[in-house]
Short mmCIF file of C-alpha atoms and ligand atoms in Angstrom, two decimals:
data_model
loop_
_atom_site.label_atom_id
_atom_site.label_comp_id
_atom_site.label_asym_id
_atom_site.label_seq_id
_atom_site.Cartn_x
_atom_site.Cartn_y
_atom_site.Cartn_z
CA MET A 25 -13.96 23.97 -69.82
CA ILE A 26 -17.58 23.12 -69.06
CA LYS A 27 -17.97 20.76 -66.09
CA ALA A 28 -20.83 18.54 -64.96
CA ILE A 29 -23.48 20.36 -62.92
CA THR A 30 -22.92 20.45 -59.15
CA GLY A 31 -24.39 17.41 -57.47
CA THR A 32 -24.44 15.29 -60.63
CA LYS A 33 -22.01 12.51 -61.36
CA ASP A 34 -20.70 10.67 -64.38
CA ILE A 35 -20.81 6.92 -64.07
CA LEU A 36 -17.63 5.89 -65.86
CA PRO A 37 -17.02 2.54 -67.57
CA ILE A 38 -14.96 1.32 -64.61
CA ASP A 39 -17.99 1.69 -62.32
CA ILE A 40 -20.58 0.28 -64.70
CA PRO A 41 -20.10 -3.40 -63.70
CA LYS A 42 -21.18 -2.54 -60.12
CA TRP A 43 -24.29 -0.76 -61.38
CA LYS A 44 -25.17 -3.57 -63.78
CA TYR A 45 -24.69 -6.13 -61.05
CA LEU A 46 -26.93 -4.24 -58.65
CA GLU A 47 -29.54 -3.80 -61.38
CA SER A 48 -29.42 -7.51 -62.15
CA ILE A 49 -29.97 -8.35 -58.47
CA VAL A 50 -32.90 -5.92 -58.35
CA GLU A 51 -34.39 -7.38 -61.51
CA SER A 52 -34.06 -11.01 -60.52
CA THR A 53 -35.30 -10.43 -56.97
CA MET A 54 -38.31 -8.47 -58.24
CA LYS A 55 -39.00 -11.41 -60.52
CA THR A 56 -38.87 -13.81 -57.60
CA PHE A 57 -41.57 -11.75 -55.89
CA ASN A 58 -43.48 -11.27 -59.19
CA TYR A 59 -43.15 -7.48 -59.43
CA LYS A 60 -43.40 -6.03 -62.98
CA GLU A 61 -41.27 -3.16 -64.18
CA ILE A 62 -42.78 0.25 -64.92
CA ARG A 63 -41.04 3.20 -66.60
CA THR A 64 -42.52 6.67 -66.43
CA PRO A 65 -41.33 9.94 -67.99
CA ILE A 66 -38.45 11.84 -66.41
CA PHE A 67 -40.65 14.91 -65.98
CA GLU A 68 -44.25 15.48 -65.01
CA GLU A 69 -46.58 18.35 -64.38
CA THR A 70 -45.41 20.09 -61.21
CA ALA A 71 -48.87 19.78 -59.66
CA LEU A 72 -48.51 15.99 -59.54
CA PHE A 73 -45.68 16.25 -57.04
CA SER A 74 -46.82 19.30 -55.09
CA ARG A 75 -50.19 17.67 -54.54
CA GLY A 76 -48.91 14.12 -54.29
CA ILE A 77 -45.92 14.55 -52.02
CA GLY A 78 -47.39 17.41 -50.00
CA GLU A 79 -46.53 21.11 -49.97
CA SER A 80 -45.00 20.95 -46.50
CA THR A 81 -42.39 18.30 -47.29
CA ASP A 82 -38.72 19.14 -47.87
CA ILE A 83 -38.94 17.80 -51.39
CA VAL A 84 -41.73 20.13 -52.48
CA SER A 85 -40.83 23.16 -50.40
CA LYS A 86 -37.16 23.37 -51.34
CA GLU A 87 -35.78 20.54 -53.44
CA MET A 88 -37.73 20.27 -56.69
CA TYR A 89 -36.26 21.02 -60.10
CA SER A 90 -39.19 22.86 -61.60
CA PHE A 91 -39.27 25.06 -64.67
CA VAL A 92 -41.77 26.54 -67.05
CA ASP A 93 -41.45 25.04 -70.51
CA ARG A 94 -41.99 26.93 -73.77
CA SER A 95 -45.72 26.26 -73.71
CA GLY A 96 -46.00 27.85 -70.28
CA THR A 97 -46.56 24.61 -68.35
CA SER A 98 -44.76 24.18 -65.04
CA VAL A 99 -42.96 20.85 -65.18
CA THR A 100 -40.72 19.09 -62.64
CA LEU A 101 -37.97 16.51 -62.99
CA LYS A 102 -39.18 13.59 -60.92
CA PRO A 103 -37.90 13.71 -57.33
CA GLU A 104 -39.36 10.28 -56.48
CA MET A 105 -41.41 7.62 -58.18
CA THR A 106 -44.50 7.07 -56.06
CA ALA A 107 -46.57 9.95 -57.40
CA SER A 108 -45.63 9.10 -61.00
CA THR A 109 -46.49 5.43 -60.49
CA VAL A 110 -49.87 6.27 -59.00
CA ARG A 111 -50.55 8.70 -61.86
CA ALA A 112 -49.73 6.02 -64.45
CA PHE A 113 -51.75 3.45 -62.51
CA MET A 114 -54.82 5.71 -62.61
CA GLU A 115 -54.30 6.99 -66.15
CA HIS A 116 -54.18 3.46 -67.58
CA SER A 117 -56.78 2.00 -65.20
CA LEU A 118 -54.36 -0.71 -64.16
CA GLY A 119 -56.57 -1.40 -61.14
CA LYS A 120 -59.37 -2.57 -63.44
CA GLN A 121 -57.16 -5.20 -65.02
CA GLN A 122 -55.86 -6.63 -61.80
CA GLY A 123 -56.85 -6.60 -58.15
CA LEU A 124 -53.30 -6.09 -56.99
CA ASN A 125 -50.64 -4.41 -59.11
CA LYS A 126 -47.07 -5.15 -58.01
CA LEU A 127 -44.72 -2.74 -59.79
CA TYR A 128 -41.03 -1.90 -59.61
CA TYR A 129 -38.66 0.63 -61.14
CA VAL A 130 -35.05 1.70 -61.46
CA SER A 131 -34.69 5.36 -62.35
CA PRO A 132 -32.75 8.59 -61.92
CA MET A 133 -34.33 11.13 -59.54
CA PHE A 134 -33.70 14.86 -59.15
CA ARG A 135 -33.61 16.97 -56.00
CA GLN A 136 -31.86 20.27 -55.49
CA GLU A 137 -30.12 19.42 -52.23
CA ARG A 138 -26.82 20.47 -50.71
CA PRO A 139 -24.42 17.98 -52.31
CA GLN A 140 -22.36 15.85 -49.91
CA ALA A 141 -21.24 12.22 -49.65
CA GLY A 142 -24.31 10.09 -50.40
CA ARG A 143 -26.42 13.12 -51.35
CA TYR A 144 -26.64 14.24 -54.96
CA ARG A 145 -28.88 16.33 -57.16
CA GLN A 146 -29.28 13.61 -59.73
CA PHE A 147 -29.28 10.24 -58.02
CA HIS A 148 -30.83 6.85 -58.67
CA GLN A 149 -33.42 4.78 -56.91
CA PHE A 150 -34.88 1.37 -57.31
CA GLY A 151 -38.11 0.63 -55.57
CA ALA A 152 -41.44 -1.13 -55.60
CA GLU A 153 -45.06 -0.08 -55.31
CA ALA A 154 -47.97 -2.45 -54.67
CA LEU A 155 -51.38 -0.96 -55.38
CA GLY A 156 -54.71 -2.50 -54.43
CA SER A 157 -54.34 -4.36 -51.15
CA HIS A 158 -55.12 -3.40 -47.57
CA GLU A 159 -53.59 -6.57 -46.20
CA PRO A 160 -50.73 -6.36 -43.69
CA LEU A 161 -49.21 -9.18 -45.71
CA ILE A 162 -48.14 -6.75 -48.40
CA ASP A 163 -46.68 -4.32 -45.82
CA ALA A 164 -44.49 -7.15 -44.59
CA GLU A 165 -43.66 -8.22 -48.14
CA MET A 166 -42.29 -4.75 -48.98
CA ILE A 167 -39.87 -4.98 -46.07
CA ILE A 168 -38.93 -8.57 -46.88
CA LEU A 169 -38.37 -7.63 -50.53
CA ALA A 170 -36.18 -4.60 -49.76
CA HIS A 171 -34.26 -6.61 -47.19
CA ARG A 172 -33.79 -9.49 -49.64
CA ILE A 173 -32.20 -7.24 -52.27
CA ILE A 174 -29.92 -5.60 -49.73
CA SER A 175 -28.81 -8.94 -48.30
CA ARG A 176 -28.22 -10.40 -51.76
CA LEU A 177 -25.78 -7.51 -52.23
CA GLY A 178 -23.91 -8.87 -49.25
CA LEU A 179 -24.57 -5.98 -46.86
CA ASN A 180 -24.38 -6.94 -43.20
CA ASN A 181 -24.26 -3.76 -41.14
CA ILE A 182 -27.90 -2.90 -41.56
CA GLU A 183 -30.78 -2.09 -39.31
CA ILE A 184 -34.48 -2.14 -40.12
CA LYS A 185 -36.69 0.37 -38.32
CA ILE A 186 -40.44 0.13 -38.49
CA ASN A 187 -43.32 2.13 -37.11
CA SER A 188 -47.01 2.66 -37.65
CA LEU A 189 -48.59 6.00 -38.42
CA GLY A 190 -52.09 4.57 -38.11
CA ILE A 191 -55.03 6.23 -39.82
CA PRO A 192 -55.71 9.98 -40.17
CA GLU A 193 -58.44 10.00 -37.49
CA SER A 194 -56.22 8.72 -34.69
CA ARG A 195 -53.31 10.76 -35.98
CA GLU A 196 -55.29 14.00 -35.85
CA LYS A 197 -56.32 13.31 -32.25
CA TYR A 198 -52.72 12.56 -31.35
CA LYS A 199 -51.45 15.73 -33.04
CA ILE A 200 -53.54 17.79 -30.61
CA ILE A 201 -51.92 15.98 -27.69
CA LEU A 202 -48.47 16.46 -29.22
CA LYS A 203 -49.14 20.17 -29.77
CA GLU A 204 -50.07 20.60 -26.12
CA PHE A 205 -46.83 18.90 -25.12
CA ILE A 206 -44.60 20.99 -27.40
CA LYS A 207 -46.27 24.37 -26.82
CA PRO A 208 -44.37 25.25 -23.59
CA HIS A 209 -41.07 24.50 -25.41
CA PHE A 210 -41.98 26.23 -28.67
CA GLU A 211 -39.57 29.15 -28.27
CA LYS A 212 -36.65 26.78 -27.74
CA LEU A 213 -37.21 24.90 -31.00
CA THR A 214 -35.10 25.51 -34.10
CA GLU A 215 -36.63 27.65 -36.80
CA ASP A 216 -37.29 24.61 -39.01
CA SER A 217 -39.11 22.85 -36.22
CA ARG A 218 -41.15 25.95 -35.36
CA LYS A 219 -42.32 26.00 -38.99
CA ARG A 220 -43.22 22.32 -38.74
CA PHE A 221 -45.27 23.00 -35.62
CA ASP A 222 -48.09 24.28 -37.82
CA THR A 223 -47.45 22.56 -41.14
CA ASN A 224 -46.39 19.02 -40.25
CA ILE A 225 -45.87 18.66 -36.53
CA LEU A 226 -44.87 14.97 -36.60
CA ARG A 227 -41.78 15.89 -38.51
CA ILE A 228 -40.29 17.67 -35.51
CA PHE A 229 -39.29 14.12 -34.53
CA ASP A 230 -37.10 14.14 -37.67
CA SER A 231 -35.05 17.10 -36.49
CA LYS A 232 -31.36 16.31 -36.10
CA ALA A 233 -30.78 19.34 -33.80
CA ASP A 234 -29.72 18.31 -30.27
CA ASN A 235 -32.00 20.82 -28.64
CA ASP A 236 -35.06 19.63 -30.55
CA GLN A 237 -34.23 16.03 -29.81
CA GLN A 238 -33.87 16.87 -26.13
CA ILE A 239 -37.37 18.36 -26.11
CA MET A 240 -38.89 15.50 -28.12
CA LYS A 241 -37.25 12.84 -25.94
CA ASP A 242 -40.21 12.80 -23.58
CA ALA A 243 -42.91 13.61 -26.13
CA PRO A 244 -46.04 11.43 -26.22
CA LEU A 245 -45.80 8.84 -28.98
CA LEU A 246 -48.25 8.16 -31.79
CA ILE A 247 -47.91 4.42 -31.27
CA ASP A 248 -49.52 4.82 -27.81
CA HIS A 249 -52.49 6.62 -29.38
CA LEU A 250 -53.29 4.34 -32.28
CA ASP A 251 -56.79 2.97 -32.78
CA GLU A 252 -57.38 -0.73 -32.32
CA GLU A 253 -57.59 -1.51 -36.04
CA SER A 254 -54.22 0.11 -36.75
CA LEU A 255 -52.59 -1.67 -33.82
CA LYS A 256 -53.90 -5.00 -35.08
CA HIS A 257 -52.58 -4.26 -38.57
CA PHE A 258 -49.16 -3.42 -37.13
CA GLU A 259 -49.11 -6.52 -34.94
CA THR A 260 -49.78 -8.73 -37.97
CA VAL A 261 -46.99 -7.06 -39.95
CA LYS A 262 -44.57 -7.77 -37.10
CA GLN A 263 -45.70 -11.38 -36.81
CA ILE A 264 -45.08 -12.00 -40.51
CA LEU A 265 -41.63 -10.42 -40.25
CA ASP A 266 -40.86 -12.59 -37.22
CA LYS A 267 -41.87 -15.72 -39.12
CA ALA A 268 -39.71 -14.63 -42.06
CA LYS A 269 -36.84 -14.22 -39.56
CA ILE A 270 -36.35 -10.56 -40.43
CA LYS A 271 -34.80 -8.60 -37.57
CA TYR A 272 -36.25 -5.14 -36.98
CA ASP A 273 -36.63 -2.50 -34.29
CA VAL A 274 -39.83 -0.63 -33.67
CA ASP A 275 -38.95 3.05 -33.64
CA PRO A 276 -41.96 5.08 -32.48
CA LYS A 277 -40.20 8.27 -33.58
CA LEU A 278 -39.82 7.18 -37.20
CA VAL A 279 -42.29 9.46 -38.99
CA ARG A 280 -40.70 9.90 -42.44
CA GLY A 281 -41.02 13.01 -44.52
CA LEU A 282 -44.03 12.49 -46.70
CA ASP A 283 -47.56 13.59 -45.91
CA TYR A 284 -49.39 10.69 -47.44
CA TYR A 285 -48.25 7.80 -45.26
CA THR A 286 -50.66 5.63 -43.25
CA HIS A 287 -50.01 2.52 -41.15
CA THR A 288 -46.61 0.90 -41.69
CA THR A 289 -43.52 3.00 -42.37
CA PHE A 290 -40.00 1.66 -42.42
CA GLU A 291 -36.39 2.52 -43.09
CA ILE A 292 -33.32 0.41 -43.69
CA LEU A 293 -30.15 2.03 -42.39
CA SER A 294 -26.52 1.12 -42.79
CA SER A 295 -23.72 1.85 -40.37
CA SER A 296 -21.22 1.57 -43.26
CA VAL A 297 -21.95 4.82 -45.07
CA GLY A 298 -21.48 7.69 -42.63
CA ALA A 299 -23.96 10.45 -41.94
CA GLN A 300 -26.36 9.74 -44.83
CA SER A 301 -27.21 6.34 -43.44
CA ALA A 302 -30.68 5.66 -44.85
CA LEU A 303 -30.41 3.17 -47.70
CA CYS A 304 -34.10 2.74 -48.15
CA GLY A 305 -37.40 4.14 -46.97
CA GLY A 306 -40.96 3.12 -47.48
CA GLY A 307 -44.45 2.97 -46.21
CA ARG A 308 -48.14 2.58 -46.81
CA TYR A 309 -49.92 5.43 -48.55
CA ASN A 310 -53.60 4.57 -48.65
CA LEU A 311 -54.62 8.19 -49.17
CA LEU A 312 -52.51 9.15 -52.15
CA ALA A 313 -54.61 7.91 -55.09
CA GLU A 314 -57.64 9.77 -53.76
CA GLN A 315 -55.55 12.88 -53.13
CA LEU A 316 -54.57 12.79 -56.80
CA GLY A 317 -58.19 12.61 -57.90
CA GLY A 318 -58.52 8.85 -58.38
CA ASN A 319 -60.47 6.12 -56.65
CA PRO A 320 -59.34 5.31 -53.12
CA THR A 321 -56.61 2.68 -53.54
CA PRO A 322 -54.70 1.13 -50.67
CA ALA A 323 -51.02 1.01 -51.55
CA ILE A 324 -47.53 0.61 -50.15
CA GLY A 325 -44.03 1.04 -51.52
CA PHE A 326 -40.38 1.65 -50.85
CA ALA A 327 -37.50 3.46 -52.53
CA ALA A 328 -33.82 2.71 -52.13
CA GLY A 329 -30.88 4.94 -53.02
CA ILE A 330 -28.49 3.17 -55.40
CA GLU A 331 -25.48 5.47 -54.81
CA ARG A 332 -25.69 4.93 -51.04
CA ILE A 333 -26.13 1.19 -51.40
CA LEU A 334 -23.11 0.97 -53.69
CA LEU A 335 -21.13 3.07 -51.23
CA ALA A 336 -22.06 0.63 -48.46
CA CYS A 337 -21.08 -2.30 -50.72
CA GLU A 338 -17.74 -0.65 -51.34
CA ASN A 339 -17.10 0.03 -47.67
CA GLU A 340 -18.08 -3.51 -46.70
CA LYS A 341 -16.28 -4.97 -49.74
CA SER A 342 -19.39 -7.03 -50.28
CA LEU A 343 -19.36 -7.29 -54.07
CA ASN A 344 -17.23 -9.93 -55.70
CA LEU A 345 -17.46 -9.02 -59.34
CA PRO A 346 -15.76 -11.17 -61.98
CA GLU A 347 -12.85 -9.46 -63.73
CA ASP A 348 -13.59 -7.95 -67.10
CA ASN A 349 -12.26 -9.96 -70.05
CA ILE A 350 -12.56 -10.62 -73.76
CA ASP A 351 -12.64 -13.90 -75.67
CA LEU A 352 -10.15 -13.10 -78.36
CA TYR A 353 -7.48 -10.59 -79.30
CA ILE A 354 -6.28 -10.71 -82.88
CA VAL A 355 -2.60 -9.85 -83.19
CA ARG A 356 -1.56 -8.71 -86.64
CA MET A 357 2.14 -9.40 -87.18
CA ASP A 358 2.51 -7.50 -90.46
CA LYS A 359 0.91 -4.13 -91.12
CA GLU A 360 -0.10 -5.34 -94.59
CA LEU A 361 -2.48 -7.81 -92.94
CA THR A 362 -4.58 -5.13 -91.25
CA ALA A 363 -7.54 -5.68 -93.58
CA GLU A 364 -7.37 -9.48 -93.19
CA ALA A 365 -7.20 -9.17 -89.39
CA TYR A 366 -10.20 -6.89 -89.39
CA GLU A 367 -12.11 -9.25 -91.65
CA LEU A 368 -11.48 -12.05 -89.13
CA SER A 369 -12.80 -9.85 -86.32
CA VAL A 370 -16.02 -9.26 -88.26
CA ILE A 371 -16.48 -13.00 -88.80
CA PHE A 372 -15.92 -13.87 -85.13
CA ARG A 373 -18.05 -10.99 -83.88
CA ASN A 374 -20.85 -12.29 -86.07
CA GLU A 375 -20.51 -15.50 -84.08
CA ASN A 376 -21.02 -13.45 -80.88
CA ILE A 377 -17.43 -13.90 -79.76
CA ASN A 378 -16.06 -10.72 -78.21
CA VAL A 379 -13.03 -9.67 -80.13
CA GLU A 380 -10.60 -6.82 -79.95
CA LEU A 381 -7.69 -5.88 -82.16
CA ASP A 382 -5.30 -3.05 -82.76
CA TYR A 383 -6.39 0.28 -84.23
CA LEU A 384 -3.21 2.20 -83.43
CA SER A 385 -0.58 0.56 -85.68
CA ARG A 386 1.07 -0.95 -82.62
CA SER A 387 4.01 -3.36 -82.67
CA VAL A 388 3.44 -7.08 -82.08
CA LYS A 389 4.84 -6.69 -78.56
CA ALA A 390 2.49 -3.82 -77.79
CA GLN A 391 -0.46 -5.79 -79.16
CA MET A 392 0.41 -8.72 -76.88
CA ARG A 393 0.62 -6.31 -73.94
CA GLU A 394 -2.80 -4.97 -74.85
CA ALA A 395 -4.20 -8.53 -75.05
CA ASN A 396 -2.95 -9.16 -71.52
CA LYS A 397 -4.35 -5.89 -70.27
CA LEU A 398 -7.75 -6.77 -71.68
CA ASN A 399 -7.59 -10.22 -70.07
CA ALA A 400 -7.98 -11.96 -73.41
CA LYS A 401 -8.65 -15.68 -73.10
CA PHE A 402 -7.15 -16.33 -76.53
CA VAL A 403 -4.88 -14.55 -78.96
CA LEU A 404 -5.04 -15.28 -82.66
CA LEU A 405 -1.80 -14.54 -84.48
CA ILE A 406 -2.01 -13.63 -88.12
CA GLY A 407 1.24 -13.23 -90.11
CA GLY A 408 4.79 -14.47 -90.30
CA ASP A 409 5.93 -17.86 -91.63
CA GLU A 410 2.76 -19.54 -90.42
CA TYR A 411 0.58 -17.26 -92.49
CA ALA A 412 2.81 -17.88 -95.52
CA GLN A 413 1.99 -21.58 -94.99
CA LYS A 414 -1.71 -20.68 -94.74
CA LYS A 415 -1.85 -21.22 -90.99
CA LEU A 416 -3.19 -19.20 -88.08
CA VAL A 417 -1.91 -19.66 -84.53
CA LEU A 418 -4.34 -19.64 -81.63
CA LYS A 419 -2.73 -19.12 -78.26
CA ASN A 420 -4.52 -19.98 -75.03
CA MET A 421 -3.41 -17.16 -72.74
CA GLU A 422 -3.97 -19.13 -69.57
CA THR A 423 -2.09 -22.33 -70.50
CA SER A 424 0.19 -20.79 -73.20
CA GLU A 425 -0.77 -23.72 -75.41
CA GLN A 426 -0.51 -22.87 -79.14
CA ILE A 427 -2.62 -24.57 -81.74
CA PHE A 428 -2.20 -24.25 -85.49
CA PHE A 429 -5.24 -24.00 -87.71
CA ASP A 430 -5.74 -23.88 -91.40
CA ILE A 431 -6.69 -20.31 -92.39
CA ASN A 432 -9.94 -21.58 -93.82
CA ASP A 433 -10.85 -23.60 -90.76
CA LEU A 434 -12.46 -20.80 -88.79
CA ILE A 435 -15.12 -23.16 -87.48
CA SER A 436 -12.52 -25.15 -85.52
CA ILE A 437 -11.06 -21.92 -84.11
CA LYS A 438 -14.48 -20.83 -82.99
CA GLU A 439 -15.13 -24.24 -81.38
CA LYS A 440 -11.86 -23.98 -79.47
CA ILE A 441 -12.67 -20.49 -78.23
CA ILE A 442 -16.18 -21.16 -77.02
CA ASN A 443 -15.45 -24.50 -75.37
P1 ATP B 7 -32.90 11.71 -46.44
O1 ATP B 7 -33.45 11.71 -45.05
O2 ATP B 7 -31.55 11.08 -46.55
O3 ATP B 7 -33.00 13.04 -47.12
P2 ATP B 7 -35.31 11.01 -47.78
O4 ATP B 7 -36.30 10.72 -46.72
O5 ATP B 7 -35.34 12.31 -48.47
O6 ATP B 7 -33.84 10.71 -47.25
P3 ATP B 7 -36.53 9.16 -49.57
O7 ATP B 7 -37.31 10.19 -50.28
O8 ATP B 7 -37.20 8.21 -48.66
O9 ATP B 7 -35.31 9.84 -48.84
O10 ATP B 7 -35.70 8.31 -50.64
C1 ATP B 7 -35.32 6.96 -50.42
C2 ATP B 7 -33.83 6.78 -50.50
O11 ATP B 7 -33.27 7.47 -51.60
C3 ATP B 7 -33.07 7.34 -49.31
O12 ATP B 7 -33.10 6.43 -48.24
C4 ATP B 7 -31.68 7.48 -49.87
O13 ATP B 7 -30.99 6.24 -49.89
C5 ATP B 7 -31.95 7.89 -51.29
N1 ATP B 7 -31.82 9.35 -51.47
C6 ATP B 7 -32.71 10.31 -51.14
N2 ATP B 7 -32.25 11.52 -51.48
C7 ATP B 7 -31.03 11.32 -52.05
C8 ATP B 7 -30.04 12.18 -52.62
N3 ATP B 7 -30.23 13.49 -52.71
N4 ATP B 7 -28.91 11.62 -53.10
C9 ATP B 7 -28.71 10.30 -53.05
N5 ATP B 7 -29.59 9.44 -52.53
C10 ATP B 7 -30.74 9.93 -52.04
MG1 MG B 8 -34.36 14.09 -48.25
#
């Protein structure tokens, strides 16, 4: 038998209510903050991501699902949404219509990673991107927005880490200092970190290897080498977060994977999900639009992993979803009345009442069992002596009250059900 591809997952009906609930929280919170939804294609030209995310990142160097299509174009299933959003923003000149564009999305993403708990090859993210403003206000808003969604989902065991990566000029100067510091320890670094030494030295801070961490423990920090402007920006972000009563820790070693970040970066972590503890990551990327051939556009965004957030919700038992139910189950007492029962279901469904009935020639007892299983609020009995006297019986499943209706008085039945 053919199975689902490694690292992909079916979302079965039993899990859908959780997903819908999370999506509804995302949607309504985004509305509160006036972010508008954007949907972009599942695949893009490979160059968008390799240029946009940066060749030296994990995503581009080893995780992308790229293939050459029949016309010979290299395309890639989207591994993240920022590059696609910026492409769409530039392609449709959204910046000309509005000074600040506040956008959000919910979408599947694709990365060829080693599958493990909280790490899949097709996974889902929601996130936001705000394009057009330099103001620290919007940096703070991104964090407040992400935090708001996560707290509305009832998650408590979370930690917000923030840092500033400043501007390229101060970062380049700092990289020289960092290189000098690491050089004497170079041979002791892991292979991955040695590669990063030339391609993306800041990311050595990301290494999980004990030995690397030991070396980096005493490394000079970017935050101590920021220019005045960047420090002021960061200070303002922190002040706004303080006023909004958002708790955070400044983590000078938080560098994040992507090349294009400037100024604020942040992560929201959960202690409820095991090793893959990052629920959400984000940051300012003032350089990206220009890197992709557009006008310089200051921008900031975040992306959150839905599977990990739902796992945290499960582990913290934070979601209190209402039980699934239906309004009405029609029990047909005689097989000869199958057509009549079905006709009733059509009439009630046209009134937007959710109705189920039997399709398996089940006995009356089995139909009642099914009605209970489906949590039916009402059962409508059709058949027997009552039907001979042109009556239908409506049973309230909670109170067991039975009411008799004339078979032609469907309006009264409907009234009873919806009230
Ligand atoms: P990680 O360090 O876990 O690899 P990342 O830096 O690659 O994360 P981002 O690109 O910032 O992750 O994506 C934002 C969020 O998307 C992550 O915090 C995580 O919740 C989720 N995420 C990333 N990769 C995966 C994956 N392969 N499977 C499930 N969720 C993921
Ligand atoms: Mg990753």
